[in-house]
């Protein structure tokens, strides 16, 4: 793996113009194809096999006029203060608005408030139920325009008109979170590298990668039905991992330049080592997201696969386009004029970074650090024991939105249950007395304590399938409504025994309950599949049993702590004013599953980035504790920057008005914070310090079975050392290097740099030594400096003897 990526990195660096042109052509082709794509479909949940879905399938066949799977809207009317809707003028205005709704495009039916008894006892509030022939995402702009006209016309007449239901168009989502995330990412990258060029490359390649992924997902809608949330999650996660991967490779490239390698060689070595870690980190993310398909919910499957594809694109971009862009940057990427004096000293190898000092502190006090960290996360996890889940409805919309106003107005006039009516289907096709069976069901429903109203049965043309309506007394997301659905379904067996008819409950509220139940039941199997497959990948990467187990257990600790925080804020109401939460309620059912998939991928990224460098140092001869410290020296800063970027990106969603978006933002931000800073940067080094060499132990029988993927680049190092013995060293030009250190493999040795360039720029660190086996390439770089050329310019021209040098470089690797 490392040898292949080494060659790929050098090839992309050398043929940078061709690589960039190919990517531009691919983006153009995908963009053209995406322009004619139908786009994503509705986010409506369909769960085959559930009772609510079977009932919908039956209604679609027996009651086609009911549009059982179509979008719905509730138009709520409220009389002016001191008046009633039953007055002649107000009644005429409401009937006029209802007539306008009936002529709206795609409408299959509208219930008249006065004829259907949908007027409150006070006479001040009424509503009309609008059913559409099409699904939520297919409601046309013309239909939305009629909704808007009805609201405006009613308000001109003095009425208060609000809209609820899934057929109502949501306000355009704010892009503030994405803008904040990109801005914070740019600042963090500049602070990390101290260079605008080095900071700009990860952002540039990440944006191009996300564009390619999102356009590809849009193009895929020609062939697949994808949920509208697919592109959102793919955009968010693709941007996150693309910045992480590019950041890791660029950081390693700069380290190789400091070790004295010429840019092309540095790019090859960076891809051979950091690139291997990126490949396996990407694979763990892809495994985690693809695992969403095992749950059996179409929307989650499309979200998971689209996001996994975005991660795959990010990996390919990092391995091909990024080396090509590095080829244009050359050693200008080393210009760190924006570094502080202390950071410049660290660049020269003087002093110790905060990451190194932290690693030394943890390794000196592993038991205390481990106890405090685990106890803190366990304390935060306690509220997770009270976790309640439900799908969101209009009660979670921002205060002041038309959906929230409609929800609150209906609750005031009729009770909260009117926002989530239940549809009861009596399938009497196998019954001798369909009419009697439906009446028995109606008599049973009116006796239920939590049933506010029950609508009498209506039959299909054949008279063997009946439709009844039940309005609960409690809110749609409450436990009482969930219990009511279970109680109604519990009477199905008795009804079938007495009459031969089957009883089923459906409707949006029942579907949401079924989906929440299925998600709850899938949580543990999903965790087992994802963690199990990821353990296999980490076993291959680190060739250790303890480290993969530690990584998985640390992740689980992060997840339960995050769920505890979500329950405390959004369910219990702790610090709700701080986060702008106006009302509490159950956690959205989709959130824990998506949280596990996304955060597991990011957590394994940090694990691979940090521990792979520790393993590299350990394999190269460092002691267990020394390997931990050296791993932090080289990767701690990168992991910290990546985590800060991700926390900032996800925290930006807290600025959204909608509770669902807030909970997603807080959940992802808290999970990344806990996992990166508490688990990976604290618990991991503490556990490894306690275990010592046992952390890297692998049974011999298992070592013989496992393939050696060489993620740390050990085979590559041996191949390059073999090449070193073939290449004759050249003398160093006098006055060019100020000092020589032990070489790129002795990462613990201090680096000494000169700041001498032809341009007189003393802030740019220049390599102070020649890398073993690269004397010829580096001497050409120094000769350009000696001749007065710009050493920072990328080498677009090739010396006459370059092909022969490359041939000598590659042959030893091929022989291996």
Short mmCIF file of N, CA and C in Angstrom, two decimals, residues 641-764:
data_model
loop_
_atom_site.label_atom_id
_atom_site.label_comp_id
_atom_site.label_asym_id
_atom_site.label_seq_id
_atom_site.Cartn_x
_atom_site.Cartn_y
_atom_site.Cartn_z
N UNK A 641 -6.17 20.66 15.35
CA UNK A 641 -6.73 21.59 14.35
C UNK A 641 -7.96 21.00 13.69
N UNK A 642 -7.89 19.70 13.33
CA UNK A 642 -9.03 19.06 12.67
C UNK A 642 -10.24 19.04 13.60
N UNK A 643 -10.03 18.73 14.88
CA UNK A 643 -11.14 18.68 15.83
C UNK A 643 -11.74 20.07 16.05
N UNK A 644 -10.89 21.08 16.16
CA UNK A 644 -11.39 22.46 16.34
C UNK A 644 -12.25 22.86 15.15
N UNK A 645 -11.80 22.50 13.96
CA UNK A 645 -12.57 22.83 12.76
C UNK A 645 -13.94 22.15 12.79
N UNK A 646 -13.94 20.85 13.12
CA UNK A 646 -15.21 20.12 13.14
C UNK A 646 -16.16 20.63 14.22
N UNK A 647 -15.64 20.89 15.41
CA UNK A 647 -16.48 21.41 16.48
C UNK A 647 -17.08 22.75 16.08
N UNK A 648 -16.29 23.58 15.44
CA UNK A 648 -16.78 24.90 15.01
C UNK A 648 -17.84 24.77 13.92
N UNK A 649 -17.60 23.87 12.98
CA UNK A 649 -18.58 23.67 11.90
C UNK A 649 -19.92 23.22 12.48
N UNK A 650 -19.87 22.22 13.35
CA UNK A 650 -21.12 21.68 13.89
C UNK A 650 -21.77 22.66 14.88
N UNK A 651 -20.98 23.41 15.62
CA UNK A 651 -21.54 24.38 16.56
C UNK A 651 -22.30 25.49 15.84
N UNK A 652 -21.93 25.74 14.60
CA UNK A 652 -22.65 26.76 13.83
C UNK A 652 -24.12 26.45 13.67
N UNK A 653 -24.49 25.16 13.72
CA UNK A 653 -25.90 24.79 13.58
C UNK A 653 -26.71 25.16 14.81
N UNK A 654 -26.06 25.49 15.91
CA UNK A 654 -26.79 25.93 17.10
C UNK A 654 -27.44 27.28 16.87
N UNK A 655 -27.00 28.01 15.85
CA UNK A 655 -27.58 29.31 15.55
C UNK A 655 -28.91 29.19 14.80
N UNK A 656 -29.24 27.99 14.35
CA UNK A 656 -30.50 27.78 13.64
C UNK A 656 -31.67 27.88 14.62
N UNK A 657 -32.82 28.29 14.13
CA UNK A 657 -34.00 28.45 14.98
C UNK A 657 -34.70 27.13 15.26
N UNK A 658 -34.52 26.12 14.42
CA UNK A 658 -35.25 24.87 14.55
C UNK A 658 -34.58 23.96 15.56
N UNK A 659 -35.39 23.34 16.42
CA UNK A 659 -34.86 22.48 17.49
C UNK A 659 -34.11 21.29 16.90
N UNK A 660 -34.62 20.71 15.81
CA UNK A 660 -33.96 19.56 15.20
C UNK A 660 -32.53 19.90 14.79
N UNK A 661 -32.37 21.03 14.13
CA UNK A 661 -31.03 21.42 13.66
C UNK A 661 -30.13 21.74 14.85
N UNK A 662 -30.70 22.38 15.87
CA UNK A 662 -29.92 22.65 17.08
C UNK A 662 -29.40 21.36 17.71
N UNK A 663 -30.28 20.36 17.81
CA UNK A 663 -29.89 19.11 18.44
C UNK A 663 -28.82 18.39 17.63
N UNK A 664 -28.92 18.45 16.32
CA UNK A 664 -27.88 17.85 15.47
C UNK A 664 -26.55 18.56 15.68
N UNK A 665 -26.60 19.90 15.69
CA UNK A 665 -25.36 20.66 15.88
C UNK A 665 -24.71 20.39 17.22
N UNK A 666 -25.52 20.43 18.30
CA UNK A 666 -24.95 20.19 19.63
C UNK A 666 -24.45 18.76 19.77
N UNK A 667 -25.20 17.81 19.24
CA UNK A 667 -24.79 16.41 19.35
C UNK A 667 -23.47 16.14 18.65
N UNK A 668 -23.34 16.60 17.42
CA UNK A 668 -22.11 16.36 16.66
C UNK A 668 -20.93 17.12 17.26
N UNK A 669 -21.16 18.37 17.67
CA UNK A 669 -20.07 19.16 18.26
C UNK A 669 -19.59 18.54 19.56
N UNK A 670 -20.53 18.14 20.43
CA UNK A 670 -20.15 17.53 21.71
C UNK A 670 -19.44 16.21 21.49
N UNK A 671 -19.93 15.40 20.55
CA UNK A 671 -19.32 14.09 20.31
C UNK A 671 -17.89 14.23 19.80
N UNK A 672 -17.67 15.15 18.85
CA UNK A 672 -16.31 15.35 18.33
C UNK A 672 -15.39 15.88 19.43
N UNK A 673 -15.90 16.81 20.24
CA UNK A 673 -15.09 17.36 21.34
C UNK A 673 -14.70 16.26 22.32
N UNK A 674 -15.68 15.47 22.77
CA UNK A 674 -15.38 14.41 23.72
C UNK A 674 -14.40 13.40 23.13
N UNK A 675 -14.66 13.01 21.89
CA UNK A 675 -13.84 11.94 21.31
C UNK A 675 -12.43 12.40 20.99
N UNK A 676 -12.30 13.61 20.45
CA UNK A 676 -10.97 14.08 20.05
C UNK A 676 -10.12 14.45 21.25
N UNK A 677 -10.67 15.25 22.16
CA UNK A 677 -9.85 15.81 23.22
C UNK A 677 -9.82 14.95 24.49
N UNK A 678 -10.92 14.27 24.80
CA UNK A 678 -10.94 13.46 26.02
C UNK A 678 -10.49 12.03 25.73
N UNK A 679 -11.05 11.43 24.68
CA UNK A 679 -10.73 10.03 24.40
C UNK A 679 -9.39 9.90 23.67
N UNK A 680 -9.27 10.49 22.48
CA UNK A 680 -8.06 10.26 21.66
C UNK A 680 -6.83 10.95 22.23
N UNK A 681 -6.99 12.18 22.74
CA UNK A 681 -5.81 12.93 23.20
C UNK A 681 -5.49 12.69 24.67
N UNK A 682 -6.38 12.01 25.40
CA UNK A 682 -6.15 11.82 26.84
C UNK A 682 -6.21 10.34 27.23
N UNK A 683 -7.35 9.71 27.00
CA UNK A 683 -7.50 8.31 27.41
C UNK A 683 -6.58 7.40 26.62
N UNK A 684 -6.46 7.63 25.31
CA UNK A 684 -5.62 6.77 24.47
C UNK A 684 -4.16 6.76 24.94
N UNK A 685 -3.49 7.91 25.08
CA UNK A 685 -2.09 7.85 25.55
C UNK A 685 -1.96 7.30 26.97
N UNK A 686 -2.96 7.55 27.82
CA UNK A 686 -2.89 7.02 29.19
C UNK A 686 -2.93 5.50 29.18
N UNK A 687 -3.86 4.93 28.41
CA UNK A 687 -3.97 3.47 28.34
C UNK A 687 -2.71 2.87 27.72
N UNK A 688 -2.20 3.49 26.67
CA UNK A 688 -1.01 2.96 26.01
C UNK A 688 0.22 3.07 26.90
N UNK A 689 0.29 4.11 27.72
CA UNK A 689 1.41 4.23 28.65
C UNK A 689 1.34 3.13 29.70
N UNK A 690 0.15 2.81 30.16
CA UNK A 690 0.00 1.74 31.15
C UNK A 690 0.33 0.37 30.57
N UNK A 691 -0.03 0.15 29.32
CA UNK A 691 0.20 -1.16 28.71
C UNK A 691 1.63 -1.34 28.22
N UNK A 692 2.29 -0.25 27.84
CA UNK A 692 3.65 -0.36 27.34
C UNK A 692 3.71 -1.15 26.04
N UNK A 693 4.65 -2.08 25.95
CA UNK A 693 4.80 -2.87 24.72
C UNK A 693 3.62 -3.81 24.48
N UNK A 694 2.89 -4.11 25.54
CA UNK A 694 1.73 -4.99 25.36
C UNK A 694 0.66 -4.35 24.48
N UNK A 695 0.67 -3.03 24.38
CA UNK A 695 -0.31 -2.36 23.52
C UNK A 695 -0.14 -2.76 22.06
N UNK A 696 1.08 -3.10 21.66
CA UNK A 696 1.37 -3.45 20.27
C UNK A 696 1.47 -4.96 20.06
N UNK A 697 1.08 -5.74 21.07
CA UNK A 697 1.23 -7.19 20.98
C UNK A 697 0.18 -7.78 20.05
N UNK A 698 0.61 -8.80 19.32
CA UNK A 698 -0.27 -9.53 18.41
C UNK A 698 0.15 -11.00 18.43
N UNK A 699 -0.77 -11.92 18.70
CA UNK A 699 -0.40 -13.34 18.70
C UNK A 699 0.25 -13.74 17.38
N UNK A 700 1.25 -14.59 17.48
CA UNK A 700 2.01 -14.97 16.28
C UNK A 700 1.13 -15.66 15.25
N UNK A 701 0.19 -16.50 15.71
CA UNK A 701 -0.68 -17.18 14.74
C UNK A 701 -1.55 -16.18 13.99
N UNK A 702 -2.00 -15.12 14.67
CA UNK A 702 -2.80 -14.10 14.01
C UNK A 702 -1.94 -13.23 13.10
N UNK A 703 -0.70 -13.00 13.51
CA UNK A 703 0.20 -12.19 12.69
C UNK A 703 0.49 -12.89 11.37
N UNK A 704 0.56 -14.22 11.39
CA UNK A 704 0.81 -14.96 10.13
C UNK A 704 -0.40 -14.91 9.21
N UNK A 705 -1.60 -14.82 9.79
CA UNK A 705 -2.82 -14.81 8.98
C UNK A 705 -3.08 -13.44 8.36
N UNK A 706 -2.86 -12.38 9.15
CA UNK A 706 -3.21 -11.04 8.69
C UNK A 706 -2.29 -10.57 7.58
N UNK A 707 -2.84 -9.96 6.53
CA UNK A 707 -1.98 -9.36 5.50
C UNK A 707 -1.29 -8.11 6.05
N UNK A 708 -0.08 -7.88 5.61
CA UNK A 708 0.68 -6.71 6.07
C UNK A 708 0.39 -5.55 5.13
N UNK A 709 -0.46 -4.62 5.57
CA UNK A 709 -0.84 -3.50 4.71
C UNK A 709 0.18 -2.36 4.76
N UNK A 710 1.12 -2.40 5.72
CA UNK A 710 2.23 -1.45 5.77
C UNK A 710 1.74 0.00 5.82
N UNK A 711 0.82 0.28 6.75
CA UNK A 711 0.29 1.64 6.84
C UNK A 711 1.34 2.62 7.36
N UNK A 712 2.32 2.13 8.10
CA UNK A 712 3.35 3.03 8.63
C UNK A 712 4.51 3.23 7.65
N UNK A 713 4.49 2.56 6.49
CA UNK A 713 5.51 2.77 5.47
C UNK A 713 6.84 2.10 5.75
N UNK A 714 6.84 1.00 6.51
CA UNK A 714 8.10 0.33 6.84
C UNK A 714 8.75 -0.28 5.59
N UNK A 715 7.96 -0.95 4.74
CA UNK A 715 8.51 -1.51 3.51
C UNK A 715 9.02 -0.41 2.60
N UNK A 716 8.29 0.69 2.56
CA UNK A 716 8.73 1.82 1.73
C UNK A 716 10.07 2.34 2.23
N UNK A 717 10.22 2.44 3.54
CA UNK A 717 11.48 2.94 4.09
C UNK A 717 12.64 2.03 3.72
N UNK A 718 12.44 0.71 3.82
CA UNK A 718 13.50 -0.22 3.45
C UNK A 718 13.84 -0.11 1.96
N UNK A 719 12.81 0.08 1.14
CA UNK A 719 13.06 0.21 -0.29
C UNK A 719 13.87 1.47 -0.61
N UNK A 720 13.53 2.56 0.07
CA UNK A 720 14.27 3.80 -0.17
C UNK A 720 15.69 3.71 0.39
N UNK A 721 15.87 2.97 1.48
CA UNK A 721 17.23 2.78 1.99
C UNK A 721 18.05 1.93 1.03
N UNK A 722 17.39 0.95 0.39
CA UNK A 722 18.09 0.16 -0.62
C UNK A 722 18.50 1.03 -1.80
N UNK A 723 17.62 1.96 -2.16
CA UNK A 723 17.95 2.89 -3.26
C UNK A 723 19.11 3.78 -2.87
N UNK A 724 19.21 4.10 -1.58
CA UNK A 724 20.28 4.97 -1.09
C UNK A 724 21.65 4.34 -1.35
N UNK A 725 21.71 3.02 -1.18
CA UNK A 725 23.00 2.34 -1.39
C UNK A 725 23.38 2.31 -2.86
N UNK A 726 22.39 2.47 -3.77
CA UNK A 726 22.68 2.46 -5.21
C UNK A 726 23.16 3.82 -5.66
N UNK A 727 22.52 4.89 -5.13
CA UNK A 727 22.85 6.25 -5.56
C UNK A 727 24.12 6.72 -4.87
N UNK A 728 25.07 7.20 -5.60
CA UNK A 728 26.30 7.73 -5.02
C UNK A 728 26.03 9.11 -4.48
N UNK A 729 26.49 9.40 -3.24
CA UNK A 729 26.25 10.73 -2.68
C UNK A 729 27.07 11.79 -3.36
N UNK A 730 26.52 12.97 -3.42
CA UNK A 730 27.22 14.10 -4.00
C UNK A 730 27.67 15.04 -2.91
N UNK A 731 28.73 15.78 -3.12
CA UNK A 731 29.20 16.72 -2.10
C UNK A 731 28.20 17.85 -1.90
N UNK A 732 28.12 18.31 -0.65
CA UNK A 732 27.24 19.43 -0.32
C UNK A 732 27.91 20.73 -0.73
N UNK A 733 27.17 21.61 -1.36
CA UNK A 733 27.73 22.91 -1.74
C UNK A 733 28.07 23.71 -0.50
N UNK A 734 29.23 24.28 -0.52
CA UNK A 734 29.68 25.06 0.64
C UNK A 734 28.77 26.24 0.88
N UNK A 735 28.43 26.45 2.14
CA UNK A 735 27.67 27.64 2.52
C UNK A 735 26.19 27.51 2.36
N UNK A 736 25.69 26.33 1.90
CA UNK A 736 24.25 26.19 1.71
C UNK A 736 23.56 25.71 2.97
N UNK A 737 24.10 24.64 3.57
CA UNK A 737 23.45 24.09 4.76
C UNK A 737 24.17 24.55 6.01
N UNK A 738 23.39 24.90 7.00
CA UNK A 738 23.98 25.36 8.25
C UNK A 738 24.15 24.23 9.23
N UNK A 739 23.54 23.12 9.03
CA UNK A 739 23.66 22.01 9.96
C UNK A 739 23.05 20.76 9.39
N UNK A 740 23.45 19.66 9.89
CA UNK A 740 22.97 18.37 9.42
C UNK A 740 22.45 17.59 10.61
N UNK A 741 21.29 16.92 10.44
CA UNK A 741 20.80 16.09 11.52
C UNK A 741 20.71 14.65 11.05
N UNK A 742 20.19 13.83 11.85
CA UNK A 742 20.31 12.39 11.66
C UNK A 742 19.55 11.85 10.48
N UNK A 743 18.62 12.59 9.91
CA UNK A 743 17.88 12.08 8.76
C UNK A 743 16.40 11.99 9.05
N UNK A 744 15.65 11.71 7.99
CA UNK A 744 14.20 11.73 8.11
C UNK A 744 13.66 10.65 9.01
N UNK A 745 14.41 9.59 9.22
CA UNK A 745 13.89 8.53 10.05
C UNK A 745 14.12 8.76 11.53
N UNK A 746 15.02 9.69 11.86
CA UNK A 746 15.23 10.02 13.26
C UNK A 746 14.38 11.23 13.60
N UNK A 747 13.09 10.98 13.84
CA UNK A 747 12.16 12.11 14.02
C UNK A 747 12.39 12.85 15.32
N UNK A 748 13.13 12.22 16.22
CA UNK A 748 13.34 12.89 17.49
C UNK A 748 14.49 13.87 17.44
N UNK A 749 15.32 13.85 16.38
CA UNK A 749 16.47 14.74 16.31
C UNK A 749 16.04 16.14 16.00
N UNK A 750 16.69 17.15 16.55
CA UNK A 750 16.31 18.53 16.26
C UNK A 750 16.67 18.91 14.84
N UNK A 751 15.83 19.73 14.22
CA UNK A 751 16.09 20.20 12.86
C UNK A 751 16.75 21.58 12.93
N UNK A 752 17.71 21.80 12.06
CA UNK A 752 18.35 23.11 11.97
C UNK A 752 18.13 23.62 10.57
N UNK A 753 17.60 24.83 10.46
CA UNK A 753 17.27 25.38 9.15
C UNK A 753 18.02 26.68 8.93
N UNK A 754 18.29 26.95 7.71
CA UNK A 754 18.75 28.28 7.32
C UNK A 754 17.57 29.02 6.77
N UNK A 755 17.60 30.27 6.86
CA UNK A 755 16.53 31.06 6.26
C UNK A 755 17.02 31.73 5.00
N UNK A 756 18.04 31.18 4.35
CA UNK A 756 18.68 31.86 3.24
C UNK A 756 18.01 31.49 1.95
N UNK A 757 17.54 32.51 1.25
CA UNK A 757 16.98 32.35 -0.10
C UNK A 757 17.50 33.48 -0.96
N UNK A 758 17.41 33.23 -2.24
CA UNK A 758 17.90 34.26 -3.16
C UNK A 758 17.13 35.55 -3.01
N UNK A 759 15.90 35.46 -2.65
CA UNK A 759 15.08 36.65 -2.52
C UNK A 759 15.33 37.41 -1.24
N UNK A 760 16.15 36.84 -0.35
CA UNK A 760 16.43 37.51 0.91
C UNK A 760 15.38 37.31 1.96
N UNK A 761 14.44 36.42 1.71
CA UNK A 761 13.38 36.16 2.68
C UNK A 761 13.91 35.21 3.73
N UNK A 762 14.11 35.73 4.94
CA UNK A 762 14.69 34.92 6.00
C UNK A 762 13.64 34.23 6.84
N UNK A 763 12.35 34.44 6.55
CA UNK A 763 11.30 33.83 7.36
C UNK A 763 10.96 32.44 6.87
N UNK A 764 11.37 32.11 5.66
CA UNK A 764 11.01 30.82 5.10
C UNK A 764 12.02 29.78 5.50
#
